[in-house]
């Protein structure tokens, strides 16, 4: 029994040894490479790029108050259409104590001057009727009275402006009424009734009461990499794809390329703007994400081959042309002159024609 076991063990060891030897021998044999063959073809090549960006209105205006105070009424909501001059909100003025006190003092002084001027005028009129004083002195007293009346009216109006924000001479144009400065669509109303607002000054941009834009004039606002910005020119047409509207692909005309780049995203990019051509029946919204495909360069009816078939040696390019197919393919290395590439295919200017069979990618080894 033990003898049979030893014999079986030696047989297994011998089988493993022979199998390993055969495996190593077969793998050490040189295998012939098999390639895919391709032929040059006449085609159209385009070099395109895709720019990412958003749909934005060309004119988007932040409406700010001309006076500080508290909002008492808001007359519009996002989505409302307004015309230039429409009232969108009303503000109640909260007067500053020192300004209110100064305005009140001016009213009191003007009242005192008016009382004094009226007294002098009454006296001058009595004396003039009795032929005691000359007409010139009487007319001077009358002029002083009229000036004092006007001064009191002005002081009272100034007091009213400080306290209420409204002048009695132009109540319809009061600063307490916030008006639309352009016609368009209300995009946002970031404040509520009761919110405190401040007017713009040298230290503060002021509170935005509403954002209004002309939604009939939209642009594609995007970024282009510095490696491609030199290939763009104003007037180029691009095809815009909007993420929210898969079935609608409007065209846009490039209008603006920023003269200065930005590195906000880590890469050096340049801002571009393109006017969108869209019918009124399509409702586009501000802020839609979009991509724009633009043709940077192109060539029609040119000889082209797959770029993967080319061997690069510095600035020189080569292909391998089949010279014999039996008993196995034989290839000859030939120099060619290339042109435009679209990333997959490349133009061949010299060194090839449509009758050639060219060695392509390796498909078996």
GROMACS .gro file of C-alpha atoms in nm:
model
  365
    1UNK     CA    1   0.000   0.000   0.000
    2UNK     CA    2   0.278   0.239   0.087
    3UNK     CA    3   0.461   0.145  -0.233
    4UNK     CA    4   0.155   0.231  -0.443
    5UNK     CA    5   0.119   0.565  -0.264
    6UNK     CA    6   0.483   0.658  -0.338
    7UNK     CA    7   0.443   0.568  -0.704
    8UNK     CA    8   0.129   0.784  -0.731
    9UNK     CA    9   0.307   1.075  -0.564
   10UNK     CA   10   0.599   1.056  -0.809
   11UNK     CA   11   0.355   1.047  -1.101
   12UNK     CA   12   0.186   1.367  -0.976
   13UNK     CA   13   0.521   1.545  -0.929
   14UNK     CA   14   0.633   1.441  -1.278
   15UNK     CA   15   0.305   1.565  -1.430
   16UNK     CA   16   0.344   1.904  -1.262
   17UNK     CA   17   0.704   1.933  -1.382
   18UNK     CA   18   0.620   1.842  -1.743
   19UNK     CA   19   0.317   2.073  -1.747
   20UNK     CA   20   0.523   2.369  -1.616
   21UNK     CA   21   0.793   2.306  -1.877
   22UNK     CA   22   0.539   2.296  -2.161
   23UNK     CA   23   0.366   2.615  -2.035
   24UNK     CA   24   0.694   2.808  -2.014
   25UNK     CA   25   0.801   2.684  -2.356
   26UNK     CA   26   0.479   2.789  -2.524
   27UNK     CA   27   0.487   3.133  -2.365
   28UNK     CA   28   0.850   3.189  -2.461
   29UNK     CA   29   0.776   3.144  -2.832
   30UNK     CA   30   0.759   3.470  -3.030
   31UNK     CA   31   0.404   3.558  -3.134
   32UNK     CA   32   0.325   3.743  -3.449
   33UNK     CA   33   0.130   4.066  -3.414
   34UNK     CA   34  -0.197   4.107  -3.604
   35UNK     CA   35  -0.312   4.458  -3.696
   36UNK     CA   36  -0.632   4.620  -3.812
   37UNK     CA   37  -0.599   4.763  -4.160
   38UNK     CA   38  -0.754   5.096  -4.264
   39UNK     CA   39  -0.763   5.305  -4.581
   40UNK     CA   40  -0.751   5.686  -4.614
   41UNK     CA   41  -1.085   5.848  -4.692
   42UNK     CA   42  -1.215   6.180  -4.817
   43UNK     CA   43  -1.409   6.351  -4.539
   44UNK     CA   44  -1.477   6.677  -4.356
   45UNK     CA   45  -1.280   6.757  -4.043
   46UNK     CA   46  -1.385   7.000  -3.774
   47UNK     CA   47  -1.209   7.112  -3.462
   48UNK     CA   48  -1.471   7.210  -3.207
   49UNK     CA   49  -1.480   7.298  -2.841
   50UNK     CA   50  -1.757   7.297  -2.583
   51UNK     CA   51  -1.791   7.592  -2.348
   52UNK     CA   52  -1.980   7.573  -2.021
   53UNK     CA   53  -2.182   7.863  -1.890
   54UNK     CA   54  -2.529   7.998  -1.811
   55UNK     CA   55  -2.813   8.185  -1.976
   56UNK     CA   56  -2.824   8.541  -1.845
   57UNK     CA   57  -3.010   8.863  -1.935
   58UNK     CA   58  -2.792   9.123  -2.100
   59UNK     CA   59  -2.924   9.397  -1.868
   60UNK     CA   60  -2.994   9.302  -1.506
   61UNK     CA   61  -3.052   9.598  -1.274
   62UNK     CA   62  -3.059   9.609  -0.895
   63UNK     CA   63  -3.314   9.866  -0.778
   64UNK     CA   64  -3.195  10.053  -0.468
   65UNK     CA   65  -3.370  10.322  -0.258
   66UNK     CA   66  -3.281  10.688  -0.272
   67UNK     CA   67  -3.343  10.726   0.098
   68UNK     CA   68  -3.298  10.514   0.411
   69UNK     CA   69  -3.597  10.388   0.608
   70UNK     CA   70  -3.836  10.095   0.655
   71UNK     CA   71  -4.035   9.928   0.378
   72UNK     CA   72  -4.408   9.974   0.433
   73UNK     CA   73  -4.535   9.824   0.108
   74UNK     CA   74  -4.406   9.601  -0.173
   75UNK     CA   75  -4.611   9.614  -0.491
   76UNK     CA   76  -4.439   9.347  -0.705
   77UNK     CA   77  -4.341   8.982  -0.686
   78UNK     CA   78  -4.081   8.777  -0.877
   79UNK     CA   79  -4.220   8.704  -1.222
   80UNK     CA   80  -4.416   9.030  -1.253
   81UNK     CA   81  -4.362   9.248  -1.559
   82UNK     CA   82  -4.302   9.618  -1.491
   83UNK     CA   83  -4.250   9.929  -1.698
   84UNK     CA   84  -3.998  10.202  -1.640
   85UNK     CA   85  -4.131  10.440  -1.372
   86UNK     CA   86  -4.370  10.190  -1.208
   87UNK     CA   87  -4.376  10.202  -0.828
   88UNK     CA   88  -4.241   9.877  -0.684
   89UNK     CA   89  -4.221   9.968  -0.313
   90UNK     CA   90  -4.284  10.242  -0.059
   91UNK     CA   91  -4.056  10.343   0.226
   92UNK     CA   92  -4.129  10.512   0.558
   93UNK     CA   93  -3.851  10.745   0.661
   94UNK     CA   94  -3.702  10.712   1.008
   95UNK     CA   95  -3.551  11.058   1.059
   96UNK     CA   96  -3.220  11.113   1.231
   97UNK     CA   97  -3.268  11.303   1.557
   98UNK     CA   98  -3.003  11.566   1.488
   99UNK     CA   99  -3.131  11.633   1.134
  100UNK     CA  100  -3.489  11.658   1.256
  101UNK     CA  101  -3.388  11.898   1.534
  102UNK     CA  102  -3.190  12.114   1.289
  103UNK     CA  103  -3.485  12.130   1.049
  104UNK     CA  104  -3.722  12.225   1.333
  105UNK     CA  105  -3.488  12.504   1.445
  106UNK     CA  106  -3.482  12.640   1.092
  107UNK     CA  107  -3.865  12.650   1.089
  108UNK     CA  108  -3.871  12.834   1.425
  109UNK     CA  109  -3.619  13.094   1.307
  110UNK     CA  110  -3.809  13.146   0.982
  111UNK     CA  111  -4.131  13.197   1.183
  112UNK     CA  112  -3.964  13.462   1.399
  113UNK     CA  113  -3.831  13.643   1.093
  114UNK     CA  114  -4.172  13.633   0.930
  115UNK     CA  115  -4.341  13.781   1.240
  116UNK     CA  116  -4.084  14.059   1.253
  117UNK     CA  117  -4.116  14.128   0.878
  118UNK     CA  118  -4.499  14.142   0.898
  119UNK     CA  119  -4.484  14.388   1.191
  120UNK     CA  120  -4.246  14.616   1.002
  121UNK     CA  121  -4.458  14.591   0.689
  122UNK     CA  122  -4.777  14.688   0.876
  123UNK     CA  123  -4.599  14.989   1.027
  124UNK     CA  124  -4.454  15.096   0.693
  125UNK     CA  125  -4.794  15.068   0.526
  126UNK     CA  126  -4.958  15.289   0.787
  127UNK     CA  127  -4.687  15.554   0.755
  128UNK     CA  128  -4.698  15.535   0.376
  129UNK     CA  129  -5.076  15.591   0.375
  130UNK     CA  130  -5.017  15.903   0.588
  131UNK     CA  131  -4.752  16.022   0.343
  132UNK     CA  132  -4.487  16.006   0.616
  133UNK     CA  133  -4.240  15.771   0.436
  134UNK     CA  134  -4.142  15.735   0.074
  135UNK     CA  135  -4.278  15.462  -0.154
  136UNK     CA  136  -3.929  15.306  -0.177
  137UNK     CA  137  -3.917  15.240   0.197
  138UNK     CA  138  -4.266  15.086   0.186
  139UNK     CA  139  -4.176  14.860  -0.106
  140UNK     CA  140  -3.859  14.746   0.076
  141UNK     CA  141  -4.068  14.638   0.375
  142UNK     CA  142  -4.309  14.456   0.143
  143UNK     CA  143  -4.022  14.270  -0.029
  144UNK     CA  144  -3.875  14.168   0.307
  145UNK     CA  145  -4.216  14.026   0.408
  146UNK     CA  146  -4.244  13.820   0.089
  147UNK     CA  147  -3.892  13.685   0.138
  148UNK     CA  148  -3.972  13.586   0.497
  149UNK     CA  149  -4.286  13.400   0.380
  150UNK     CA  150  -4.087  13.207   0.121
  151UNK     CA  151  -3.818  13.125   0.375
  152UNK     CA  152  -4.078  12.982   0.611
  153UNK     CA  153  -4.230  12.772   0.331
  154UNK     CA  154  -3.884  12.639   0.240
  155UNK     CA  155  -3.802  12.559   0.603
  156UNK     CA  156  -4.133  12.377   0.651
  157UNK     CA  157  -4.078  12.177   0.331
  158UNK     CA  158  -3.726  12.080   0.442
  159UNK     CA  159  -3.867  11.970   0.777
  160UNK     CA  160  -4.130  11.762   0.600
  161UNK     CA  161  -3.864  11.595   0.382
  162UNK     CA  162  -3.651  11.505   0.684
  163UNK     CA  163  -3.950  11.374   0.877
  164UNK     CA  164  -4.161  11.210   0.604
  165UNK     CA  165  -3.930  11.197   0.302
  166UNK     CA  166  -4.188  11.382   0.092
  167UNK     CA  167  -4.184  11.735  -0.048
  168UNK     CA  168  -4.517  11.904  -0.104
  169UNK     CA  169  -4.383  12.043  -0.431
  170UNK     CA  170  -4.315  11.701  -0.589
  171UNK     CA  171  -4.513  11.450  -0.384
  172UNK     CA  172  -4.560  11.225  -0.690
  173UNK     CA  173  -4.180  11.192  -0.726
  174UNK     CA  174  -4.108  11.143  -0.358
  175UNK     CA  175  -3.798  10.948  -0.257
  176UNK     CA  176  -4.021  10.726  -0.045
  177UNK     CA  177  -4.155  10.572  -0.366
  178UNK     CA  178  -3.911  10.321  -0.517
  179UNK     CA  179  -3.960  10.303  -0.894
  180UNK     CA  180  -3.844  10.067  -1.168
  181UNK     CA  181  -3.562  10.222  -1.369
  182UNK     CA  182  -3.610   9.989  -1.671
  183UNK     CA  183  -3.893   9.788  -1.825
  184UNK     CA  184  -3.866   9.414  -1.782
  185UNK     CA  185  -3.932   9.113  -1.559
  186UNK     CA  186  -3.887   9.114  -1.182
  187UNK     CA  187  -3.636   8.837  -1.110
  188UNK     CA  188  -3.601   8.873  -0.734
  189UNK     CA  189  -3.736   9.070  -0.439
  190UNK     CA  190  -3.488   9.000  -0.157
  191UNK     CA  191  -3.662   9.219   0.107
  192UNK     CA  192  -3.993   9.207   0.294
  193UNK     CA  193  -4.233   9.458   0.442
  194UNK     CA  194  -4.078   9.588   0.764
  195UNK     CA  195  -3.719   9.545   0.642
  196UNK     CA  196  -3.479   9.831   0.705
  197UNK     CA  197  -3.313   9.965   0.391
  198UNK     CA  198  -3.033  10.213   0.333
  199UNK     CA  199  -2.947  10.426   0.035
  200UNK     CA  200  -2.621  10.383  -0.154
  201UNK     CA  201  -2.327  10.592  -0.037
  202UNK     CA  202  -1.948  10.594  -0.052
  203UNK     CA  203  -1.926  10.332   0.224
  204UNK     CA  204  -2.216  10.105   0.129
  205UNK     CA  205  -2.371   9.974  -0.193
  206UNK     CA  206  -2.719  10.021  -0.051
  207UNK     CA  207  -3.000   9.770  -0.008
  208UNK     CA  208  -3.134   9.595  -0.317
  209UNK     CA  209  -3.513   9.607  -0.314
  210UNK     CA  210  -3.569   9.427  -0.644
  211UNK     CA  211  -3.377   9.289  -0.941
  212UNK     CA  212  -3.524   9.361  -1.284
  213UNK     CA  213  -3.405   9.233  -1.623
  214UNK     CA  214  -3.506   9.253  -1.986
  215UNK     CA  215  -3.573   8.884  -2.062
  216UNK     CA  216  -3.620   8.950  -2.434
  217UNK     CA  217  -3.245   9.010  -2.473
  218UNK     CA  218  -3.051   8.709  -2.342
  219UNK     CA  219  -2.686   8.607  -2.371
  220UNK     CA  220  -2.478   8.296  -2.316
  221UNK     CA  221  -2.218   8.378  -2.051
  222UNK     CA  222  -1.936   8.125  -2.046
  223UNK     CA  223  -1.565   8.055  -2.004
  224UNK     CA  224  -1.302   7.947  -2.257
  225UNK     CA  225  -0.959   7.801  -2.182
  226UNK     CA  226  -0.650   8.005  -2.268
  227UNK     CA  227  -0.535   7.733  -2.513
  228UNK     CA  228  -0.841   7.797  -2.732
  229UNK     CA  229  -0.923   8.164  -2.675
  230UNK     CA  230  -0.692   8.266  -2.961
  231UNK     CA  231  -0.907   8.066  -3.205
  232UNK     CA  232  -1.226   8.253  -3.118
  233UNK     CA  233  -1.339   8.566  -3.299
  234UNK     CA  234  -1.646   8.790  -3.253
  235UNK     CA  235  -1.915   8.694  -3.501
  236UNK     CA  236  -1.864   8.319  -3.469
  237UNK     CA  237  -2.183   8.113  -3.447
  238UNK     CA  238  -2.225   7.853  -3.173
  239UNK     CA  239  -2.491   7.597  -3.093
  240UNK     CA  240  -2.626   7.621  -2.738
  241UNK     CA  241  -2.756   7.321  -2.546
  242UNK     CA  242  -2.968   7.403  -2.240
  243UNK     CA  243  -2.986   7.140  -1.968
  244UNK     CA  244  -3.347   7.215  -1.877
  245UNK     CA  245  -3.467   7.219  -2.242
  246UNK     CA  246  -3.329   6.911  -2.416
  247UNK     CA  247  -3.537   6.959  -2.731
  248UNK     CA  248  -3.440   7.323  -2.785
  249UNK     CA  249  -3.094   7.411  -2.919
  250UNK     CA  250  -3.077   7.781  -3.009
  251UNK     CA  251  -2.788   7.943  -3.191
  252UNK     CA  252  -2.581   8.226  -3.051
  253UNK     CA  253  -2.341   8.479  -3.202
  254UNK     CA  254  -2.018   8.551  -3.018
  255UNK     CA  255  -2.002   8.920  -2.924
  256UNK     CA  256  -1.738   8.962  -2.654
  257UNK     CA  257  -1.412   8.797  -2.546
  258UNK     CA  258  -1.258   8.924  -2.223
  259UNK     CA  259  -0.916   9.088  -2.275
  260UNK     CA  260  -0.802   8.963  -1.932
  261UNK     CA  261  -0.813   8.607  -1.799
  262UNK     CA  262  -0.922   8.479  -1.461
  263UNK     CA  263  -0.769   8.204  -1.246
  264UNK     CA  264  -1.062   8.171  -1.005
  265UNK     CA  265  -1.110   7.801  -1.093
  266UNK     CA  266  -0.739   7.718  -1.092
  267UNK     CA  267  -0.705   7.730  -1.472
  268UNK     CA  268  -0.660   8.048  -1.670
  269UNK     CA  269  -0.991   8.114  -1.847
  270UNK     CA  270  -1.147   8.404  -2.035
  271UNK     CA  271  -1.509   8.519  -2.016
  272UNK     CA  272  -1.714   8.523  -2.336
  273UNK     CA  273  -2.061   8.657  -2.419
  274UNK     CA  274  -2.281   8.548  -2.708
  275UNK     CA  275  -2.623   8.684  -2.811
  276UNK     CA  276  -2.887   8.409  -2.814
  277UNK     CA  277  -3.137   8.383  -3.099
  278UNK     CA  278  -3.457   8.244  -2.948
  279UNK     CA  279  -3.822   8.287  -3.051
  280UNK     CA  280  -4.064   8.460  -2.816
  281UNK     CA  281  -4.259   8.135  -2.781
  282UNK     CA  282  -3.972   7.976  -2.587
  283UNK     CA  283  -3.962   8.083  -2.222
  284UNK     CA  284  -3.599   8.098  -2.116
  285UNK     CA  285  -3.512   8.165  -1.753
  286UNK     CA  286  -3.213   8.347  -1.613
  287UNK     CA  287  -2.957   8.112  -1.464
  288UNK     CA  288  -3.021   7.808  -1.685
  289UNK     CA  289  -2.700   7.604  -1.716
  290UNK     CA  290  -2.593   7.558  -2.076
  291UNK     CA  291  -2.315   7.436  -2.303
  292UNK     CA  292  -2.211   7.600  -2.627
  293UNK     CA  293  -2.046   7.409  -2.910
  294UNK     CA  294  -1.835   7.628  -3.138
  295UNK     CA  295  -1.637   7.534  -3.449
  296UNK     CA  296  -1.281   7.659  -3.408
  297UNK     CA  297  -1.151   7.546  -3.747
  298UNK     CA  298  -1.244   7.304  -4.025
  299UNK     CA  299  -1.153   7.157  -4.362
  300UNK     CA  300  -1.391   7.013  -4.623
  301UNK     CA  301  -1.322   6.724  -4.863
  302UNK     CA  302  -0.975   6.640  -4.736
  303UNK     CA  303  -0.786   6.309  -4.718
  304UNK     CA  304  -0.785   6.180  -4.361
  305UNK     CA  305  -0.677   5.877  -4.160
  306UNK     CA  306  -0.726   5.774  -3.796
  307UNK     CA  307  -0.476   5.964  -3.584
  308UNK     CA  308  -0.393   5.642  -3.396
  309UNK     CA  309  -0.228   5.498  -3.710
  310UNK     CA  310   0.044   5.764  -3.709
  311UNK     CA  311   0.393   5.721  -3.564
  312UNK     CA  312   0.536   6.042  -3.428
  313UNK     CA  313   0.909   6.115  -3.431
  314UNK     CA  314   0.954   6.470  -3.310
  315UNK     CA  315   0.798   6.696  -3.573
  316UNK     CA  316   0.799   6.417  -3.833
  317UNK     CA  317   0.509   6.177  -3.891
  318UNK     CA  318   0.507   5.827  -4.041
  319UNK     CA  319   0.258   5.559  -4.141
  320UNK     CA  320   0.301   5.192  -4.225
  321UNK     CA  321   0.168   5.101  -4.571
  322UNK     CA  322   0.095   4.739  -4.666
  323UNK     CA  323   0.315   4.625  -4.957
  324UNK     CA  324   0.224   4.254  -4.952
  325UNK     CA  325  -0.049   4.046  -4.788
  326UNK     CA  326   0.068   3.688  -4.853
  327UNK     CA  327   0.170   3.471  -4.690
  328UNK     CA  328   0.142   3.738  -4.421
  329UNK     CA  329   0.107   4.119  -4.427
  330UNK     CA  330   0.422   4.318  -4.495
  331UNK     CA  331   0.429   4.692  -4.407
  332UNK     CA  332   0.661   4.969  -4.521
  333UNK     CA  333   0.728   5.283  -4.315
  334UNK     CA  334   0.653   5.604  -4.508
  335UNK     CA  335   0.677   5.969  -4.418
  336UNK     CA  336   0.367   6.187  -4.452
  337UNK     CA  337   0.272   6.552  -4.404
  338UNK     CA  338  -0.029   6.611  -4.177
  339UNK     CA  339  -0.273   6.898  -4.133
  340UNK     CA  340  -0.586   6.961  -3.929
  341UNK     CA  341  -0.691   6.712  -3.660
  342UNK     CA  342  -1.028   6.676  -3.488
  343UNK     CA  343  -0.887   6.452  -3.217
  344UNK     CA  344  -0.985   6.125  -3.389
  345UNK     CA  345  -0.889   6.177  -3.751
  346UNK     CA  346  -0.610   6.382  -3.905
  347UNK     CA  347  -0.567   6.538  -4.247
  348UNK     CA  348  -0.293   6.397  -4.472
  349UNK     CA  349  -0.155   6.660  -4.708
  350UNK     CA  350   0.123   6.454  -4.868
  351UNK     CA  351   0.237   6.090  -4.869
  352UNK     CA  352  -0.089   5.895  -4.891
  353UNK     CA  353  -0.390   5.831  -5.114
  354UNK     CA  354  -0.718   5.640  -5.100
  355UNK     CA  355  -0.570   5.329  -5.268
  356UNK     CA  356  -0.334   5.253  -4.981
  357UNK     CA  357  -0.391   5.004  -4.702
  358UNK     CA  358  -0.244   5.132  -4.379
  359UNK     CA  359  -0.154   4.944  -4.065
  360UNK     CA  360  -0.391   5.038  -3.788
  361UNK     CA  361  -0.426   4.939  -3.424
  362UNK     CA  362  -0.288   4.607  -3.302
  363UNK     CA  363  -0.574   4.365  -3.240
  364UNK     CA  364  -0.387   4.040  -3.159
  365UNK     CA  365  -0.043   3.945  -3.034
   0.00000   0.00000   0.00000
